[in-house]
mmCIF file of C-alpha atoms in Angstrom:
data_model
loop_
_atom_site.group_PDB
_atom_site.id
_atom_site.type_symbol
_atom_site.label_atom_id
_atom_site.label_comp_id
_atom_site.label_asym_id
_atom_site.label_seq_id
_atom_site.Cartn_x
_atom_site.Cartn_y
_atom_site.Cartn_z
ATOM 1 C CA UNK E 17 28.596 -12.858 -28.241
ATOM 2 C CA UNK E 18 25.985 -12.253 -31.001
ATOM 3 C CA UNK E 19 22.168 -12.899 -31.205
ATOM 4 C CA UNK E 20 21.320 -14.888 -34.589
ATOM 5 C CA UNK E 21 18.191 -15.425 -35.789
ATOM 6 C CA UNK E 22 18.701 -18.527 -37.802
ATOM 7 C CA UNK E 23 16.966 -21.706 -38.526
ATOM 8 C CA UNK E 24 16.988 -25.493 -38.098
ATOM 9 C CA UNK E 25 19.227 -28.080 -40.219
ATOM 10 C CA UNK E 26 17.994 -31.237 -38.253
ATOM 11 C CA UNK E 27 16.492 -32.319 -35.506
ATOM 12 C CA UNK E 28 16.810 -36.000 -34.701
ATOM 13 C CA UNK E 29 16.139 -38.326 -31.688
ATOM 14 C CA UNK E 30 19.633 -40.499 -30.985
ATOM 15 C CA UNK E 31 18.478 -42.245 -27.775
ATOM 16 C CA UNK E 32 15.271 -42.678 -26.077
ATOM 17 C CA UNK E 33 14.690 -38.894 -24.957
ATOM 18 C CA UNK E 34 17.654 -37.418 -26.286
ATOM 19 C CA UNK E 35 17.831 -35.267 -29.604
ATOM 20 C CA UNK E 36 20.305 -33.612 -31.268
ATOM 21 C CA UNK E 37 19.761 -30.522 -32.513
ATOM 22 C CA UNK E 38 21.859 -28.906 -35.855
ATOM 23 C CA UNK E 39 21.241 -25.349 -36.076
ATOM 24 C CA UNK E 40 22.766 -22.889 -39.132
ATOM 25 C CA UNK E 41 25.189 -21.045 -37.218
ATOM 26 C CA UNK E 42 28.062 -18.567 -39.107
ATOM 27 C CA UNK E 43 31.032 -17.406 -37.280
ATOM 28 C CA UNK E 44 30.445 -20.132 -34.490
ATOM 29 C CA UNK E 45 33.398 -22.254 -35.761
ATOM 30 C CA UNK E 46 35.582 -19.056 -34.780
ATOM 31 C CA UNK E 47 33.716 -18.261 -32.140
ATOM 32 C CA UNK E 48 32.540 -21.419 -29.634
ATOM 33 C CA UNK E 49 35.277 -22.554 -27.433
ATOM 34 C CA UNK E 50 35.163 -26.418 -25.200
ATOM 35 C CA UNK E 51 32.707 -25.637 -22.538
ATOM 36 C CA UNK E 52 30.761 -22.523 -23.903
ATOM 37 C CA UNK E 53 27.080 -23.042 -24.080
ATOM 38 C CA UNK E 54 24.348 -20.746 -26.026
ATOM 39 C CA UNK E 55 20.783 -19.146 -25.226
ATOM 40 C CA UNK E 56 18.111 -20.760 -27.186
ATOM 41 C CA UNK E 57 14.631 -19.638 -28.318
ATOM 42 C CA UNK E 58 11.768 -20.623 -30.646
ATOM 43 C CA UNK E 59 10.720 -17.714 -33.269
ATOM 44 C CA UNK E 60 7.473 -18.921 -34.010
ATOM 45 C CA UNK E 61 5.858 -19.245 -30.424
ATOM 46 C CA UNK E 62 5.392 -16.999 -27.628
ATOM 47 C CA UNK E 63 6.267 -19.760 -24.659
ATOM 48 C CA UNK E 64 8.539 -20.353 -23.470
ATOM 49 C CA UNK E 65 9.087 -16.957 -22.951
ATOM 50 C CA UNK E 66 12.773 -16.892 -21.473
ATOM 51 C CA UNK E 67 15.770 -18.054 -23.446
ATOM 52 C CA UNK E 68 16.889 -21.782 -22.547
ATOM 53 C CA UNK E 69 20.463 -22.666 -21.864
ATOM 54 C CA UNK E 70 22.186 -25.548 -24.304
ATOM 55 C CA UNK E 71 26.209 -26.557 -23.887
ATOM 56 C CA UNK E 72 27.212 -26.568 -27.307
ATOM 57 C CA UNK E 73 28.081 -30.101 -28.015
ATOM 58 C CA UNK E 74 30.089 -29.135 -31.476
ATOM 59 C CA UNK E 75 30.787 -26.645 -34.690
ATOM 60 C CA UNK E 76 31.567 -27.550 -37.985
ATOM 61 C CA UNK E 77 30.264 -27.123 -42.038
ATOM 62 C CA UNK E 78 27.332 -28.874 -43.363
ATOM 63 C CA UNK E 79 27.978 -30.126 -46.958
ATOM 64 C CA UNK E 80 26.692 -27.218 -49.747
ATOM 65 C CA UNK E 81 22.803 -28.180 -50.945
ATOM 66 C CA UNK E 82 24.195 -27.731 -54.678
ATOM 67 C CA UNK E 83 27.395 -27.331 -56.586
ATOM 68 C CA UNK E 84 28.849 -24.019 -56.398
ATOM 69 C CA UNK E 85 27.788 -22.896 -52.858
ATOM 70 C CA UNK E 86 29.518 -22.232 -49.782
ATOM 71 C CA UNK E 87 28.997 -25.107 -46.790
ATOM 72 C CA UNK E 88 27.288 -24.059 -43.902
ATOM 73 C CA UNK E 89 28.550 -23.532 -40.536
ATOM 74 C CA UNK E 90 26.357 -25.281 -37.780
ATOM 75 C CA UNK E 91 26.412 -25.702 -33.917
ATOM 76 C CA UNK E 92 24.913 -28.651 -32.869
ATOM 77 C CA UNK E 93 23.230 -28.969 -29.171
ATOM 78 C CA UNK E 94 22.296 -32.218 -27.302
ATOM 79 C CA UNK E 95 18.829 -32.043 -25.555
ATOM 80 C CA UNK E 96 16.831 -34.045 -22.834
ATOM 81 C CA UNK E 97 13.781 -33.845 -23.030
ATOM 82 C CA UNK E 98 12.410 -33.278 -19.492
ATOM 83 C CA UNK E 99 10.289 -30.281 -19.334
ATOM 84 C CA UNK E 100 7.784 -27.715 -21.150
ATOM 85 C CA UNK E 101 10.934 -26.410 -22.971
ATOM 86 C CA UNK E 102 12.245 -29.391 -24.533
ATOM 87 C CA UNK E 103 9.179 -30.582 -25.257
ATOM 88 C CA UNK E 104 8.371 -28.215 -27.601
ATOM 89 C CA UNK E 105 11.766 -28.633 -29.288
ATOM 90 C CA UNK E 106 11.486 -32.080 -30.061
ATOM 91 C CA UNK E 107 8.307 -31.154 -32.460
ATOM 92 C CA UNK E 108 10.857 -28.673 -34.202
ATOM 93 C CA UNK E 109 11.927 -29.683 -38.103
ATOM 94 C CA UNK E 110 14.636 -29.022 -40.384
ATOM 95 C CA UNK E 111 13.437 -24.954 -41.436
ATOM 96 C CA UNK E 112 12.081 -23.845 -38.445
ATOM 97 C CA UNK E 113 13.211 -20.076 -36.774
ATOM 98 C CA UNK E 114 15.165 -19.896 -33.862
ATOM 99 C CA UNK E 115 17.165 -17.536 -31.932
ATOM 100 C CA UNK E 116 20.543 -18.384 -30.566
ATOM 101 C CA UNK E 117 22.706 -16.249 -28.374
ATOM 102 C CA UNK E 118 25.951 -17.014 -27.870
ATOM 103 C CA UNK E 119 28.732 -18.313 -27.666
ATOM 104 C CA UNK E 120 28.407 -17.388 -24.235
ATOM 105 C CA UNK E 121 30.451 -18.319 -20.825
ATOM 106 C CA UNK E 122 33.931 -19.257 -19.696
ATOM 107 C CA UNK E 123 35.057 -22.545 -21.235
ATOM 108 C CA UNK E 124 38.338 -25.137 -20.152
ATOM 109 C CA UNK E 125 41.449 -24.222 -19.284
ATOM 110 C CA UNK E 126 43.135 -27.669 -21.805
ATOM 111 C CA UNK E 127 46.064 -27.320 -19.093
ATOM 112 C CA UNK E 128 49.264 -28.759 -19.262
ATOM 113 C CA UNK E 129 49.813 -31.044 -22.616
ATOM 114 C CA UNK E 130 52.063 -33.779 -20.871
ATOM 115 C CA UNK E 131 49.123 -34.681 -18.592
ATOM 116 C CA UNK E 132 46.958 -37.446 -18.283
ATOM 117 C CA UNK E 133 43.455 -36.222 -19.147
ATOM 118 C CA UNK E 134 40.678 -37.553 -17.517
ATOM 119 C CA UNK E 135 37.045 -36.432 -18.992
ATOM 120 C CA UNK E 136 33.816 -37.372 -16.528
ATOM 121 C CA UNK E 137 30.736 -37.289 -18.249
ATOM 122 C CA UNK E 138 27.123 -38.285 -16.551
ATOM 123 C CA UNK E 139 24.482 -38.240 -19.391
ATOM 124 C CA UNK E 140 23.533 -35.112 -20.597
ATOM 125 C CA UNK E 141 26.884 -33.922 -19.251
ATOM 126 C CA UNK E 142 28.940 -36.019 -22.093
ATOM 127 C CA UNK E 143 27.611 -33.016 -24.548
ATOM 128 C CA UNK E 144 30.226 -29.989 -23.194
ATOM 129 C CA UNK E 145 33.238 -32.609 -23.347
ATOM 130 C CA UNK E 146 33.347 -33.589 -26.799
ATOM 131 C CA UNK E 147 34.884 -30.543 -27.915
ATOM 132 C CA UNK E 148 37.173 -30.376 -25.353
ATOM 133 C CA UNK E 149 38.309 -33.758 -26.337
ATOM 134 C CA UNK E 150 38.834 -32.606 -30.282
ATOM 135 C CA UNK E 151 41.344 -30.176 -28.862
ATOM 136 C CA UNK E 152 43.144 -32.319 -26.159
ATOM 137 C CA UNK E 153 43.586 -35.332 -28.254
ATOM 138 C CA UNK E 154 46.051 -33.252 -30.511
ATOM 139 C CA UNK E 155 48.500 -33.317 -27.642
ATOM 140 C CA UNK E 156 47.809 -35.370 -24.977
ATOM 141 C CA UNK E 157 46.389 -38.705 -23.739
ATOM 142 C CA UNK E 158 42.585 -38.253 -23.212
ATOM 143 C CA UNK E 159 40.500 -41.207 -21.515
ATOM 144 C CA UNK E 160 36.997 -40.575 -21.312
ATOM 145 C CA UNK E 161 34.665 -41.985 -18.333
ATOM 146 C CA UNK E 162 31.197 -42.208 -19.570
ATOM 147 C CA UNK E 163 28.229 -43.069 -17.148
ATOM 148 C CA UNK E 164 24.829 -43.312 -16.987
ATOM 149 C CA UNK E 165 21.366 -44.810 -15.091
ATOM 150 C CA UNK E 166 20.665 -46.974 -18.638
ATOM 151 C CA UNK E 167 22.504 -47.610 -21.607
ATOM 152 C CA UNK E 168 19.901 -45.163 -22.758
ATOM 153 C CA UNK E 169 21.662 -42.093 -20.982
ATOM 154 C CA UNK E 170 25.364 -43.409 -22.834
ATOM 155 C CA UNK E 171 25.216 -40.992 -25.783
ATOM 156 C CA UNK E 172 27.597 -39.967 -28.437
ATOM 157 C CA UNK E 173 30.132 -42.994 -27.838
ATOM 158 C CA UNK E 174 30.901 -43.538 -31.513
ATOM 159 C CA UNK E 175 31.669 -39.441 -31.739
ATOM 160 C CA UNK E 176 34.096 -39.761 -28.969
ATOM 161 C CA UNK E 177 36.031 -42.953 -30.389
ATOM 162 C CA UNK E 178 36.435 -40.967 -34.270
ATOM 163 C CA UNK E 179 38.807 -38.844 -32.078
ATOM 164 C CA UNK E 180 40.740 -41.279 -31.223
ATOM 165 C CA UNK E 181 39.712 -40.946 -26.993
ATOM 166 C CA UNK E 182 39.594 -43.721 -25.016
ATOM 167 C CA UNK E 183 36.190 -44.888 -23.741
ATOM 168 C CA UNK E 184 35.213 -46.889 -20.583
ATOM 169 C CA UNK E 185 30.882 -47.122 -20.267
ATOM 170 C CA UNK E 186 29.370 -47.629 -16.730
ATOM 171 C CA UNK E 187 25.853 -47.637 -16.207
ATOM 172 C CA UNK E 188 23.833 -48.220 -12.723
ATOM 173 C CA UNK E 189 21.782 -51.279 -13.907
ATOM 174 C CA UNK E 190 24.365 -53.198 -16.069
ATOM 175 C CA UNK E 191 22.608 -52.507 -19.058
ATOM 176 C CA UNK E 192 25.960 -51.170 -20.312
ATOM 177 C CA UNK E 193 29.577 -51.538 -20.147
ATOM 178 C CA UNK E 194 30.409 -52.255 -16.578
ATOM 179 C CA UNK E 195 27.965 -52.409 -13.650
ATOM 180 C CA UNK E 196 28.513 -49.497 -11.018
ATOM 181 C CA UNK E 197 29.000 -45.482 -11.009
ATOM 182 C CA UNK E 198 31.463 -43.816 -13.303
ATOM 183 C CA UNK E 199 33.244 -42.664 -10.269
ATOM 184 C CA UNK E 200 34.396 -46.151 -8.799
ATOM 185 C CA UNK E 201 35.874 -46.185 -12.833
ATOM 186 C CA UNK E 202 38.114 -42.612 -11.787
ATOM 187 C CA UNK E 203 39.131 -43.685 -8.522
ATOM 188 C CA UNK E 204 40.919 -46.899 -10.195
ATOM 189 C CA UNK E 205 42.050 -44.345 -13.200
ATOM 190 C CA UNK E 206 43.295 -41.703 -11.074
ATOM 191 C CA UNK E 207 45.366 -45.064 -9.074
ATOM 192 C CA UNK E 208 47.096 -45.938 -12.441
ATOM 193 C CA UNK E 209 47.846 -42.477 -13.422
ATOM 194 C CA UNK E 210 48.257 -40.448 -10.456
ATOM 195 C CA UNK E 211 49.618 -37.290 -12.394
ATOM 196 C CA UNK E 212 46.158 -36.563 -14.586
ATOM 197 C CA UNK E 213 43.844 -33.860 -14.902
ATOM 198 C CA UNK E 214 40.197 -34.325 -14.376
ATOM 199 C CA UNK E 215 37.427 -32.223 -16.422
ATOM 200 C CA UNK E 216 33.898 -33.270 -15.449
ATOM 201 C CA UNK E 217 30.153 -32.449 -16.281
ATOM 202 C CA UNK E 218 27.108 -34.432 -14.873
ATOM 203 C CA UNK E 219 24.621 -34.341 -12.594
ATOM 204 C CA UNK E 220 25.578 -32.451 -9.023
ATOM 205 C CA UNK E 221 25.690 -35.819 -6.922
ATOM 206 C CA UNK E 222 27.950 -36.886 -9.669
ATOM 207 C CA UNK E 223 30.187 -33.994 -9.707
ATOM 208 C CA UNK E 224 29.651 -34.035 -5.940
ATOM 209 C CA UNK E 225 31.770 -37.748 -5.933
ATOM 210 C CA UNK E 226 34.216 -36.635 -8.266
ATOM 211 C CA UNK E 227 35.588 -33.109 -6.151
ATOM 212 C CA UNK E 228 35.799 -35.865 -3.138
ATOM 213 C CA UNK E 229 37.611 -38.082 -5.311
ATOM 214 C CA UNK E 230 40.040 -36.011 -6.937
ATOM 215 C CA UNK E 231 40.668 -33.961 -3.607
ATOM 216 C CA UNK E 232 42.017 -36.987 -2.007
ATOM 217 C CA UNK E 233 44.297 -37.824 -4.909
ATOM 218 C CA UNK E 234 45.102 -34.037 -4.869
ATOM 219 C CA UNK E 235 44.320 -34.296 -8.607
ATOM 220 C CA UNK E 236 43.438 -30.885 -10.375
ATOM 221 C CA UNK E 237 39.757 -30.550 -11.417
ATOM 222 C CA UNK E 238 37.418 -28.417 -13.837
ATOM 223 C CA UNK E 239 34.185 -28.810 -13.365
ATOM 224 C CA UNK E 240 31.508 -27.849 -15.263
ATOM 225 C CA UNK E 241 28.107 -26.481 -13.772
ATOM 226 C CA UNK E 242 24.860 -27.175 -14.827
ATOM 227 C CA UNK E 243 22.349 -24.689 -14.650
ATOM 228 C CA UNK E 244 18.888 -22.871 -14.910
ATOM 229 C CA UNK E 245 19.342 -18.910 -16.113
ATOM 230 C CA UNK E 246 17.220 -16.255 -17.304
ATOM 231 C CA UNK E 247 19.598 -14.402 -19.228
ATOM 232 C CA UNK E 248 22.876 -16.123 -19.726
ATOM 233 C CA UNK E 249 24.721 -13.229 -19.179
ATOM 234 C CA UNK E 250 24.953 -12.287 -15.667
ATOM 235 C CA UNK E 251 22.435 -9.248 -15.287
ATOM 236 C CA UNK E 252 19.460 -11.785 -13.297
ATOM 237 C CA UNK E 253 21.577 -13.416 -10.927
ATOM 238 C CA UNK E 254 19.393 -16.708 -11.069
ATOM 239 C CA UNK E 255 22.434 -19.083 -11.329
ATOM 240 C CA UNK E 256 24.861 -17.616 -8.549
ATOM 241 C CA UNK E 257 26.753 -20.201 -6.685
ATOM 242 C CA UNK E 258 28.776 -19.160 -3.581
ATOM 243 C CA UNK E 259 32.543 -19.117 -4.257
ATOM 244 C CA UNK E 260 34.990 -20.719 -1.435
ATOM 245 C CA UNK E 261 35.485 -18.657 1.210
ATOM 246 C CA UNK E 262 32.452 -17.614 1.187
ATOM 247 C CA UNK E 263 30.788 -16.678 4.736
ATOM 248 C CA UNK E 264 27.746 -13.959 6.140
ATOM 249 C CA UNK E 265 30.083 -11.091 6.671
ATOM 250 C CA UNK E 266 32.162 -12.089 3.203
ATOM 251 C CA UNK E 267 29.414 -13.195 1.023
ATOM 252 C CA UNK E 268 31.402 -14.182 -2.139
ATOM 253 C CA UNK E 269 28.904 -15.529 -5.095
ATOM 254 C CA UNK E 270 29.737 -16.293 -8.538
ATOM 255 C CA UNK E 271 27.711 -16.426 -12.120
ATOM 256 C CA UNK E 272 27.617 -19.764 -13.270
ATOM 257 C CA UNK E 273 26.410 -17.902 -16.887
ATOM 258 C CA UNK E 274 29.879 -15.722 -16.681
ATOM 259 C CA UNK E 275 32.076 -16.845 -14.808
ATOM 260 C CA UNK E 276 31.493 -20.415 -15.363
ATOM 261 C CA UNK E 277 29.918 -22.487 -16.271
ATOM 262 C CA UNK E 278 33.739 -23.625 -15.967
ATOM 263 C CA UNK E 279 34.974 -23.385 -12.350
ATOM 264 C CA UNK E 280 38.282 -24.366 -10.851
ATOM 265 C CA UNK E 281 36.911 -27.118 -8.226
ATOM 266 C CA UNK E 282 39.117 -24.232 -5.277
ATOM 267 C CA UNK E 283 37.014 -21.497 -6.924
ATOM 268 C CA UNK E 284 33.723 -23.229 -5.409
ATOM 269 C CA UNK E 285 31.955 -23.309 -2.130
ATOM 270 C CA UNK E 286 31.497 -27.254 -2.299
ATOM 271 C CA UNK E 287 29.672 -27.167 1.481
ATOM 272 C CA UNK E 288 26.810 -25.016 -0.423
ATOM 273 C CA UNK E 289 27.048 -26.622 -3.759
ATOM 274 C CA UNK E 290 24.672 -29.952 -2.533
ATOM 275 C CA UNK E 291 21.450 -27.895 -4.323
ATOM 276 C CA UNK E 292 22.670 -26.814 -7.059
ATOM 277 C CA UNK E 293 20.381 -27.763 -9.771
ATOM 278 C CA UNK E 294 21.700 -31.428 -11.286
ATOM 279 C CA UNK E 295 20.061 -33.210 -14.658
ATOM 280 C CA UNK E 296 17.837 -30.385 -16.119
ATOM 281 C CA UNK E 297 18.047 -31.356 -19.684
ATOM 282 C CA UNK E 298 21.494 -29.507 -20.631
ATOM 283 C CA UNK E 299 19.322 -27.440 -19.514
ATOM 284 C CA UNK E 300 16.249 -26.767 -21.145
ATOM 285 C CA UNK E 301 13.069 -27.217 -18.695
#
């Protein structure tokens, strides 16, 4: 985990309300693991005051400006713009100063390589996934549910099909793919290939359906939590969830920052998960 003051490549919008965000980033493509996320913060402005949480979406190099120089690692994050904190990153250009710290969190466990793999993503969720899916599809079958309210929220399709992952769309109003949730799409999957492993990352109803789902197919899950922290490192205690087990007299809470935001779906409470905080931007507000 480092702090880097660093500045913008690009900023550009890729769907109505969604950016994606390129940010100079050395050591990250050693560093960032499927699943991590970073703290983010603007240099030049005094609010937001707090650091914003961002899943890292993916690393790479940026092509040298001139002949003779070295490329330039990058992270790239994934934004919705939905509050006071995103709004102010969508007016960011390519030079701005930020502040990123990171990589932070527990990531995916990529499991077993003769298994089915099953990715669930719900809008902003898709962003966490895609680097999962670069490292799967080395050595196992990946299929990749994507779902949304619009064809608006179905982002990042053509990044997931260069990989060579198998896509299936679903939106709510038909705008899209096929008509219906993304989880009526895993119950039929997890029917044709009863042996899989199921990652997901959405909004909590979302992730909600899919724990049900893959409980009664007795089909291991990771799921990953979204979030709103302070500090991204587990000193506030603002994004505790309560671990299973968990009772009055055996109170047993867990940091989504630390020791998620990857959980085990047995690691969790789901009884006390219903308010956990769903679609908050990835999660910027």
């Amino acid at each position: 985990m480092k702090n880097h003051k660093t500045i913008i490549l690009s900023n550009q919008e890729i769907s109505p309300g969604y950016y994606r965000m390129r940010i100079l980033a050395p050591e990250y493509n050693k560093l960032a693991q499927p699943g991590q996320f970073v703290m983010f913060r603007v240099q030049r402005s005094l609010p937001p005051l707090l650091r914003r949480p961002f899943g890292i979406f993916r690393v790479g190099y940026a092509a040298p400006d001139c002949d003779g120089m070295p490329q330039k690692e990058f992270v790239e994050l994934i934004y919705k713009v939905v509050g006071s904190g995103t709004e102010i990153m969508q007016d960011l250009h390519q030079g701005d100063r930020v502040e990123l710290l990171g990589p932070l969190g527990r990531g995916f466990d990529l499991g077993d390589p003769d298994e089915e793999k099953i990715l669930v993503g719900g809008g902003i969720g898709l962003v966490p996934l895609y680097m999962l899916a670069e490292k799967l599809v080395a050595n196992s079958n990946v299929r990749l549910l994507m779902g949304g309210r619009t064809r608006d929220d179905i982002i990042t399709v053509t990044e997931f099909e260069r990989l060579g992952v198998g896509t299936y769309v679903s939106t709510e109003d038909g705008s899209l793919g096929e008509e219906g949730l993304v989880t009526q799409v895993l119950e039929r999957k997890l029917k044709k290939y009863p042996n899989a492993q199921v990652y997901a990352c959405g909004p909590m109803p979302m992730i909600d359906a899919v724990q049900k789902i893959c409980a009664a197919h007795s089909t291991p899950l990771q799921v990953s939590l979204e979030a709103l922290m302070a500090c991204g490192v587990g000193a506030c205690l603002g994004c505790v969830v309560k671990g299973a087990g968990h009772s009055e007299e055996n109170p047993q809470y867990l940091c989504t920052c630390k020791q998620g935001p990857v959980f085990q779906a047995e690691q969790l409470d789901w009884n006390r998960l219903e308010n956990q905080s769903g679609d908050c931007g990835g999660c910027g507000v």
